[in-house]
């Protein structure tokens, strides 16, 4: 399987290792040319969503990648990746959230950024993911999924809120499976 | 390892491939965020002005830092003086995302650094070579940066520190296992960390470049030499067109291998910070804290 990892900013090296360990053939997406390669799966890593969103636009990657996602390319997204995909970002009232064009906005969920607070709120726990028990889950300045389409399958939860979901071709996490491999 | 230390190393991993920018006001913080900064460093005066003002330089006013925290959604860092446990506690109390125990401020302790393992909040520290980096990591730093010579706009020290660290890492990798004890003694570094470097060929934490980065080319140079991201201090808001320069440096860090793009990014950026040659200055900040 050929996996393209978005490598504009963030923990893309960890995401690459995660997929290599699964036996995948991994390449980095930094520029438009990189999208000419065959890709069975797109991986959107953790990092800062504002930075990644801006770089996607500046590098001309935004529209072609969005088209591929809408077209049904399987997507695996963690943390910042989930934020990029979310249809809605919950406005906390104190910040300028009027930048929807910077996000793909294709996944029918609402997310709240930095939902557990600043870095002091980052934590690790163990839970059930897609039927598998004792899965380590690392949340780094993590977002929360506050609303989710009934069409989506919830794969893991924390305190009753969904933390990983699958909807059509997209699997998305608020935590970082790539940090515990 | 301690869970908190691991989480703090993880946050640094999320910052990789990014640019951390010095800002002094909420307005600058917003400009930095919009230009693509992965984090901002909140401080009252940027290093070039600290250098110009002279005198004792201390932690910034917490009210000013909180103003910046409220203005942006990206992580906010702030500096405390080397060895100043109380300043670090204050920054922890206002829930800063990362503390920079920094030689840019006047050291509070000229021998010891803070025992950072006693804090829940993460620390980044400067290092000029591998021994210094591993000593800081031993004390609990979860991110390392080169020291450079801050506020000069001269990249020569950052290059020297990054080259030295990378070449020492390659040397440690080349050693026999039974030579690591003597190597740890020479580096004055904890043995377990020297063993980690031997086995993994890298530091156990993320390693950024800092000090004197002023242009997209400077940033690309530091990435070429092995930095995992860059801090830009005075280089942005001391230049003619901060927003444009900041955005160009962000793109240069992502695509540092693409010279054609770098050429385009370097066009029409307006005047860079004037800068001073690092060997023409009197206060050598990189010597602070070893």
Coordinates of C-alpha atoms in Angstrom, one line a residue:
Chain A
X1 CA 0.0 0.0 0.0
X2 CA 1.2 3.5 -0.9
X3 CA 0.7 6.1 1.8
X4 CA 1.2 9.8 1.1
X5 CA 1.9 11.7 4.4
X6 CA 1.3 15.4 4.4
X7 CA 4.7 16.8 5.4
X8 CA 4.3 20.6 5.5
X9 CA 4.6 20.9 9.3
X10 CA 4.3 18.8 12.4
X11 CA 4.9 15.2 13.5
X12 CA 5.0 13.8 9.9
X13 CA 8.1 11.7 10.6
X14 CA 6.2 9.9 13.4
X15 CA 3.3 9.3 11.0
X16 CA 5.7 7.9 8.4
X17 CA 7.1 5.5 11.0
X18 CA 3.6 4.4 12.0
X19 CA 2.7 3.4 8.4
X20 CA 6.1 1.9 7.6
X21 CA 5.6 -0.4 10.6
X22 CA 2.4 -1.5 9.0
X23 CA 4.4 -2.4 5.9
X24 CA 3.3 0.5 3.8
X25 CA 5.3 2.3 1.2
X26 CA 5.5 5.9 2.4
X27 CA 6.2 9.1 0.6
X28 CA 6.0 12.8 1.7
X29 CA 3.7 15.4 0.3
X30 CA 5.4 18.8 0.4
X31 CA 4.6 20.2 -3.0
X32 CA 2.2 19.8 -5.9
X33 CA 4.6 17.5 -7.8
X34 CA 4.3 15.0 -5.0
X35 CA 0.6 14.4 -5.7
X36 CA 1.5 12.9 -9.1
X37 CA 2.5 9.7 -7.4
X38 CA 0.1 6.8 -6.9
X39 CA -1.6 7.0 -3.5
X40 CA -3.8 4.5 -1.8
X41 CA -4.1 6.4 1.5
X42 CA -3.6 9.9 2.6
X43 CA -2.3 10.6 6.2
X44 CA -2.7 14.0 7.9
X45 CA -0.4 14.2 10.9
X46 CA -0.5 16.2 14.1
X47 CA 1.0 19.6 14.3
X48 CA -0.5 23.1 14.2
X49 CA -3.7 23.3 12.1
X50 CA -3.3 27.0 11.4
X51 CA 0.2 26.5 10.0
X52 CA -0.7 23.4 8.0
X53 CA -3.8 25.1 6.6
X54 CA -1.9 28.2 5.5
X55 CA 0.9 26.1 3.9
X56 CA -1.6 24.0 2.0
X57 CA -3.0 27.2 0.5
X58 CA 0.4 28.8 -0.1
X59 CA 1.8 25.7 -1.8
X60 CA -1.3 25.2 -4.0
X61 CA -2.0 21.8 -2.3
X62 CA -5.3 22.7 -0.9
X63 CA -7.7 22.3 -3.8
X64 CA -6.1 19.1 -5.4
X65 CA -6.0 17.4 -2.0
X66 CA -9.6 18.3 -1.1
X67 CA -10.7 17.0 -4.5
X68 CA -9.0 13.7 -3.9
X69 CA -10.6 13.4 -0.4
X70 CA -14.1 14.2 -1.8
X71 CA -13.4 11.7 -4.5
X72 CA -13.1 8.9 -1.9
X73 CA -9.4 8.6 -1.2
X74 CA -9.0 6.9 2.2
X75 CA -7.8 9.4 4.8
X76 CA -6.2 8.8 8.2
X77 CA -6.0 12.0 10.2
X78 CA -4.9 12.8 13.7
X79 CA -5.3 15.9 15.9
X80 CA -4.5 18.9 13.5
X81 CA -5.5 16.6 10.6
X82 CA -8.9 16.2 12.1
X83 CA -9.3 19.9 12.5
X84 CA -8.4 20.4 8.9
X85 CA -11.1 18.0 7.9
X86 CA -13.9 19.2 10.3
X87 CA -16.9 20.9 8.8
X88 CA -17.2 23.3 11.8
X89 CA -14.9 24.7 14.4
X90 CA -16.6 25.7 17.6
X91 CA -16.1 29.4 18.2
X92 CA -15.0 30.0 21.8
X93 CA -15.9 33.7 21.3
X94 CA -12.4 35.1 22.1
X95 CA -10.7 34.4 18.8
X96 CA -11.0 35.0 15.1
X97 CA -12.4 31.8 13.8
X98 CA -13.6 33.1 10.5
X99 CA -11.1 31.2 8.4
X100 CA -13.2 28.3 7.0
X101 CA -11.3 28.5 3.7
X102 CA -8.2 27.3 5.4
X103 CA -9.8 24.0 6.3
X104 CA -11.1 21.2 4.1
X105 CA -14.4 21.2 5.9
X106 CA -15.5 17.8 4.5
X107 CA -16.1 15.7 7.7
X108 CA -19.5 16.2 9.3
X109 CA -18.3 16.9 12.8
X110 CA -17.8 20.0 15.0
X111 CA -14.5 20.3 16.9
X112 CA -13.3 22.5 19.6
X113 CA -9.7 23.3 19.5
X114 CA -7.5 23.0 22.6
X115 CA -10.5 21.5 24.4
X116 CA -8.5 20.2 27.4
X117 CA -6.6 23.5 27.8
X118 CA -3.0 24.3 27.3
X119 CA 0.0 22.0 27.5
X120 CA -0.7 21.4 31.2
X121 CA -3.9 19.8 30.1
X122 CA -2.2 17.3 27.8
X123 CA -2.5 13.7 29.0
X124 CA -2.2 10.0 28.3
X125 CA -4.8 7.3 29.0
X126 CA -5.6 3.8 28.0
X127 CA -8.9 2.9 26.3
X128 CA -10.8 0.8 23.8
X129 CA -10.3 1.6 20.1
X130 CA -12.5 -0.2 17.5
X131 CA -13.1 -3.1 19.8
X132 CA -9.4 -3.4 20.8
X133 CA -8.8 -2.9 24.5
X134 CA -5.8 -1.4 26.4
X135 CA -4.8 0.9 23.5
X136 CA -2.6 3.8 24.7
X137 CA -4.0 7.2 23.8
X138 CA -1.9 10.4 23.9
X139 CA -3.7 13.7 23.8
X140 CA -1.5 16.8 23.1
X141 CA -3.3 20.1 23.4
X142 CA -6.0 18.0 21.8
X143 CA -9.2 19.1 20.2
X144 CA -12.6 17.5 21.1
X145 CA -15.4 16.3 18.8
X146 CA -18.4 18.1 20.2
X147 CA -20.9 17.1 17.5
X148 CA -20.8 14.2 15.1
X149 CA -23.0 13.1 12.3
X150 CA -25.1 10.0 13.1
X151 CA -23.7 8.4 9.9
X152 CA -20.3 8.3 11.5
X153 CA -19.0 5.3 13.5
X154 CA -17.5 6.2 16.9
X155 CA -14.3 4.1 17.4
X156 CA -13.2 5.4 20.8
X157 CA -14.4 7.7 23.5
X158 CA -13.1 9.6 26.5
X159 CA -15.5 10.7 29.3
X160 CA -18.4 9.8 26.9
X161 CA -17.2 12.1 24.1
X162 CA -16.0 10.6 20.8
X163 CA -12.2 10.7 20.3
X164 CA -11.9 8.7 17.1
X165 CA -14.5 8.2 14.3
X166 CA -14.9 6.6 10.9
X167 CA -17.1 8.3 8.3
X168 CA -17.1 7.0 4.7
X169 CA -13.4 7.1 3.6
X170 CA -12.2 9.1 6.6
X171 CA -10.8 7.8 9.9
X172 CA -10.0 10.7 12.3
X173 CA -8.6 10.9 15.8
X174 CA -8.3 13.6 18.4
X175 CA -5.3 11.7 19.9
X176 CA -2.1 10.4 18.4
X177 CA -1.9 6.7 17.5
X178 CA 1.5 7.5 15.8
X179 CA 3.1 8.5 19.1
X180 CA 2.6 5.0 20.7
X181 CA 4.0 2.6 18.1
Chain B
X1 CA 10.1 7.7 31.7
X2 CA 7.8 10.0 33.6
X3 CA 4.5 10.5 31.8
X4 CA 4.7 14.3 32.0
X5 CA 8.2 14.4 30.4
X6 CA 7.0 12.2 27.6
X7 CA 3.9 14.4 27.0
X8 CA 6.2 17.5 27.0
X9 CA 8.5 15.8 24.4
X10 CA 5.4 15.0 22.4
X11 CA 4.4 18.7 22.2
X12 CA 7.8 19.6 20.8
X13 CA 7.3 16.8 18.2
X14 CA 4.1 18.6 17.0
X15 CA 6.1 21.8 16.5
X16 CA 8.6 20.2 14.1
X17 CA 9.0 21.6 10.7
X18 CA 7.7 24.9 12.0
X19 CA 8.9 28.4 12.9
X20 CA 8.6 29.9 16.4
X21 CA 8.5 33.6 16.4
X22 CA 9.4 36.3 19.0
X23 CA 6.5 38.7 19.6
X24 CA 6.1 41.6 22.0
X25 CA 2.3 42.4 21.6
X26 CA -1.0 40.6 20.9
X27 CA -1.0 42.4 17.5
X28 CA 2.4 40.9 16.6
X29 CA 1.3 37.5 17.8
X30 CA -1.7 37.6 15.4
X31 CA 0.5 38.6 12.6
X32 CA 2.9 35.7 13.4
X33 CA 0.0 33.2 13.7
X34 CA -1.5 34.4 10.4
X35 CA 1.9 34.1 8.7
X36 CA 2.2 30.5 9.8
X37 CA 4.1 30.5 13.1
X38 CA 3.7 27.1 14.9
X39 CA 4.2 28.9 18.2
X40 CA 5.1 32.3 19.5
X41 CA 7.6 33.4 22.2
X42 CA 6.1 36.2 24.3
X43 CA 8.6 38.7 25.5
X44 CA 8.7 42.4 26.4
X45 CA 11.7 43.2 24.3
X46 CA 13.1 41.2 21.4
X47 CA 16.8 40.2 21.8
X48 CA 18.1 43.0 19.6
X49 CA 16.5 45.6 21.9
X50 CA 17.6 43.7 25.0
X51 CA 21.1 44.0 23.7
X52 CA 20.7 47.7 22.9
X53 CA 19.1 48.5 26.2
X54 CA 21.7 46.7 28.3
X55 CA 21.1 46.3 32.1
X56 CA 19.5 43.3 33.8
X57 CA 16.9 41.6 31.6
X58 CA 14.1 39.6 33.4
X59 CA 11.0 37.5 32.8
X60 CA 8.3 39.5 31.0
X61 CA 5.2 40.9 32.8
X62 CA 2.6 38.0 33.2
X63 CA -0.2 40.4 32.2
X64 CA 1.6 41.0 28.8
X65 CA 2.1 37.2 28.3
X66 CA -1.6 36.6 29.1
X67 CA -2.6 39.1 26.5
X68 CA -0.8 37.2 23.9
X69 CA -2.2 33.8 25.2
X70 CA -5.7 35.3 24.7
X71 CA -4.9 36.5 21.2
X72 CA -3.8 33.2 19.5
X73 CA -4.7 29.5 19.4
X74 CA -1.1 28.3 18.8
X75 CA 1.2 27.5 21.7
X76 CA 2.7 30.4 23.6
X77 CA 6.2 30.2 25.1
X78 CA 8.0 32.6 27.4
X79 CA 11.5 33.0 28.8
X80 CA 12.8 32.8 32.4
X81 CA 16.3 33.6 33.5
X82 CA 18.7 30.6 33.8
X83 CA 18.4 29.1 37.2
X84 CA 15.4 31.3 38.2
X85 CA 13.1 28.7 39.8
X86 CA 10.6 31.3 40.9
X87 CA 10.2 32.9 37.5
X88 CA 9.6 29.5 36.1
X89 CA 7.0 28.7 38.8
X90 CA 5.2 32.0 37.8
X91 CA 5.2 31.0 34.1
X92 CA 3.9 27.6 35.1
X93 CA 1.1 29.2 37.1
X94 CA -0.1 31.2 34.1
X95 CA -0.1 27.9 32.1
X96 CA 2.5 28.8 29.6
X97 CA 2.9 26.0 27.0
X98 CA 6.7 26.0 27.0
X99 CA 9.3 27.8 29.1
X100 CA 12.6 28.9 27.5
X101 CA 15.3 28.9 30.2
X102 CA 17.2 31.4 28.2
X103 CA 20.7 33.0 28.0
X104 CA 19.0 36.0 26.3
X105 CA 17.9 37.1 29.8
X106 CA 20.5 37.9 32.6
X107 CA 21.3 34.6 34.4
X108 CA 19.9 34.4 37.9
X109 CA 22.3 31.5 38.8
X110 CA 25.8 31.5 37.1
X111 CA 26.4 27.8 37.9
X112 CA 23.2 25.8 38.0
X113 CA 20.2 25.5 35.7
X114 CA 16.7 24.8 37.0
X115 CA 15.8 21.2 37.9
X116 CA 13.2 21.0 35.2
X117 CA 12.1 17.5 36.2
X118 CA 10.2 19.1 39.1
X119 CA 7.9 21.0 36.8
X120 CA 4.8 19.8 34.9
X121 CA 5.3 22.5 32.2
X122 CA 7.9 21.8 29.5
X123 CA 11.2 23.5 29.0
X124 CA 13.4 24.3 26.0
X125 CA 17.0 25.1 26.6
X126 CA 19.9 26.4 24.5
X127 CA 23.0 24.3 23.8
X128 CA 26.2 24.9 21.9
X129 CA 27.3 21.3 21.7
X130 CA 26.2 17.7 22.5
X131 CA 27.5 17.7 26.1
X132 CA 25.5 20.9 26.9
X133 CA 22.4 19.5 25.2
X134 CA 22.5 16.2 27.1
X135 CA 23.1 18.0 30.4
X136 CA 20.0 20.1 29.8
X137 CA 18.0 17.0 28.8
X138 CA 19.3 15.3 32.0
X139 CA 17.9 18.2 34.0
X140 CA 14.5 17.7 32.3
X141 CA 14.5 19.9 29.2
X142 CA 12.2 18.3 26.6
X143 CA 13.3 20.4 23.6
X144 CA 16.7 21.8 22.7
X145 CA 17.8 24.7 20.5
X146 CA 21.1 26.1 19.4
X147 CA 22.1 29.2 21.3
X148 CA 23.4 31.2 18.4
X149 CA 24.2 34.8 19.3
X150 CA 20.7 36.3 19.9
X151 CA 19.8 39.7 18.6
X152 CA 22.6 40.0 16.1
X153 CA 21.0 38.8 12.9
X154 CA 24.3 36.9 12.4
X155 CA 23.7 33.2 11.9
X156 CA 27.4 32.2 12.3
X157 CA 27.0 30.9 15.9
X158 CA 23.9 28.9 15.2
X159 CA 25.7 27.2 12.4
X160 CA 28.7 26.5 14.6
X161 CA 26.6 25.0 17.3
X162 CA 24.4 22.9 15.0
X163 CA 27.5 21.6 13.1
X164 CA 29.3 20.8 16.3
X165 CA 26.3 19.0 17.8
X166 CA 25.7 16.9 14.7
X167 CA 29.3 16.0 14.3
X168 CA 29.5 15.0 17.9
X169 CA 26.4 12.8 17.5
X170 CA 28.0 11.1 14.5
X171 CA 31.1 10.5 16.5
X172 CA 29.2 8.9 19.4
X173 CA 27.4 6.6 16.9
X174 CA 30.7 5.5 15.6
X175 CA 32.1 4.4 19.0
X176 CA 32.3 0.9 20.4
X177 CA 29.9 0.3 23.3
X178 CA 32.7 0.0 25.8
X179 CA 34.0 3.5 24.7
X180 CA 30.8 5.2 25.8
X181 CA 31.8 5.6 29.4
X182 CA 34.8 7.7 28.6
X183 CA 32.8 9.6 26.0
X184 CA 30.2 10.4 28.7
X185 CA 33.0 11.6 31.0
X186 CA 34.5 13.8 28.3
X187 CA 31.1 15.3 27.3
X188 CA 30.2 15.7 31.0
X189 CA 26.9 14.2 30.1
X190 CA 24.7 11.5 31.7
X191 CA 25.7 8.0 30.5
X192 CA 22.2 6.8 29.7
X193 CA 21.7 9.8 27.4
X194 CA 25.0 9.1 25.7
X195 CA 23.9 5.5 25.2
X196 CA 20.6 6.8 23.6
X197 CA 22.5 8.9 21.1
X198 CA 24.8 6.0 20.3
X199 CA 21.8 3.7 19.6
X200 CA 19.5 6.3 17.8
X201 CA 21.9 8.7 16.1
X202 CA 20.0 11.7 17.4
X203 CA 19.0 13.6 20.6
X204 CA 16.1 12.0 22.5
X205 CA 14.2 15.3 22.1
X206 CA 13.4 17.7 19.3
X207 CA 16.3 20.0 18.2
X208 CA 15.6 23.5 16.8
X209 CA 17.9 26.2 15.5
X210 CA 18.0 29.6 17.1
X211 CA 20.0 32.8 17.1
X212 CA 20.6 35.1 14.2
X213 CA 18.1 33.6 11.6
X214 CA 17.0 36.6 9.5
X215 CA 16.2 35.3 6.0
X216 CA 14.5 32.3 4.3
X217 CA 17.9 31.3 3.2
X218 CA 19.2 31.3 6.8
X219 CA 16.3 29.1 7.8
X220 CA 16.9 26.7 4.9
X221 CA 20.6 26.6 5.9
X222 CA 19.8 25.5 9.4
X223 CA 17.4 22.8 8.2
X224 CA 20.1 21.5 5.8
X225 CA 22.4 21.2 8.8
X226 CA 19.9 19.1 10.7
X227 CA 17.6 21.5 12.6
X228 CA 14.1 20.2 13.0
X229 CA 12.6 23.7 12.9
X230 CA 13.7 27.3 13.7
X231 CA 13.2 30.1 16.2
X232 CA 13.2 33.5 14.7
X233 CA 13.8 36.3 17.2
X234 CA 14.6 39.8 16.1
X235 CA 14.7 38.8 12.4
X236 CA 11.0 39.3 11.7
X237 CA 9.8 42.3 13.6
X238 CA 13.0 44.2 13.1
X239 CA 12.6 43.9 9.3
X240 CA 10.8 46.1 6.8
X241 CA 7.8 43.8 6.1
X242 CA 7.3 41.4 9.0
X243 CA 4.2 39.6 7.7
X244 CA 5.8 38.8 4.3
X245 CA 9.2 37.8 5.7
X246 CA 7.5 35.6 8.4
X247 CA 5.5 33.8 5.8
X248 CA 8.5 33.3 3.5
X249 CA 10.6 31.8 6.4
X250 CA 7.7 29.4 7.2
X251 CA 7.6 28.2 3.6
X252 CA 11.4 28.0 3.5
X253 CA 11.4 25.6 6.5
X254 CA 8.9 23.3 4.8
X255 CA 10.6 23.2 1.4
X256 CA 14.2 23.9 2.3
X257 CA 15.4 21.5 -0.4
X258 CA 13.7 23.4 -3.2
X259 CA 16.2 26.1 -4.4
X260 CA 13.8 27.5 -7.0
X261 CA 11.1 28.1 -4.4
X262 CA 13.7 29.6 -2.0
X263 CA 14.7 32.0 -4.8
X264 CA 11.1 33.1 -5.2
X265 CA 10.6 33.4 -1.4
X266 CA 13.7 35.6 -1.1
X267 CA 12.4 38.1 -3.6
X268 CA 11.3 41.6 -2.6
X269 CA 11.2 41.0 1.1
X270 CA 12.2 44.5 1.9
X271 CA 15.1 45.3 4.2
X272 CA 16.3 42.6 6.6
X273 CA 17.2 43.5 10.1
X274 CA 20.4 45.5 9.9
X275 CA 22.2 43.2 12.3
X276 CA 25.6 43.4 13.9
X277 CA 28.5 41.0 13.3
X278 CA 28.7 38.6 16.2
X279 CA 32.4 39.3 16.7
X280 CA 31.8 43.0 17.0
X281 CA 29.7 42.8 20.1
X282 CA 30.6 43.1 23.8
X283 CA 28.0 41.0 25.6
X284 CA 28.4 37.3 24.6
X285 CA 25.1 35.7 25.6
X286 CA 26.0 32.2 24.3
X287 CA 28.6 31.9 27.1
X288 CA 25.8 32.1 29.7
X289 CA 25.0 28.8 31.4
X290 CA 27.1 25.8 30.3

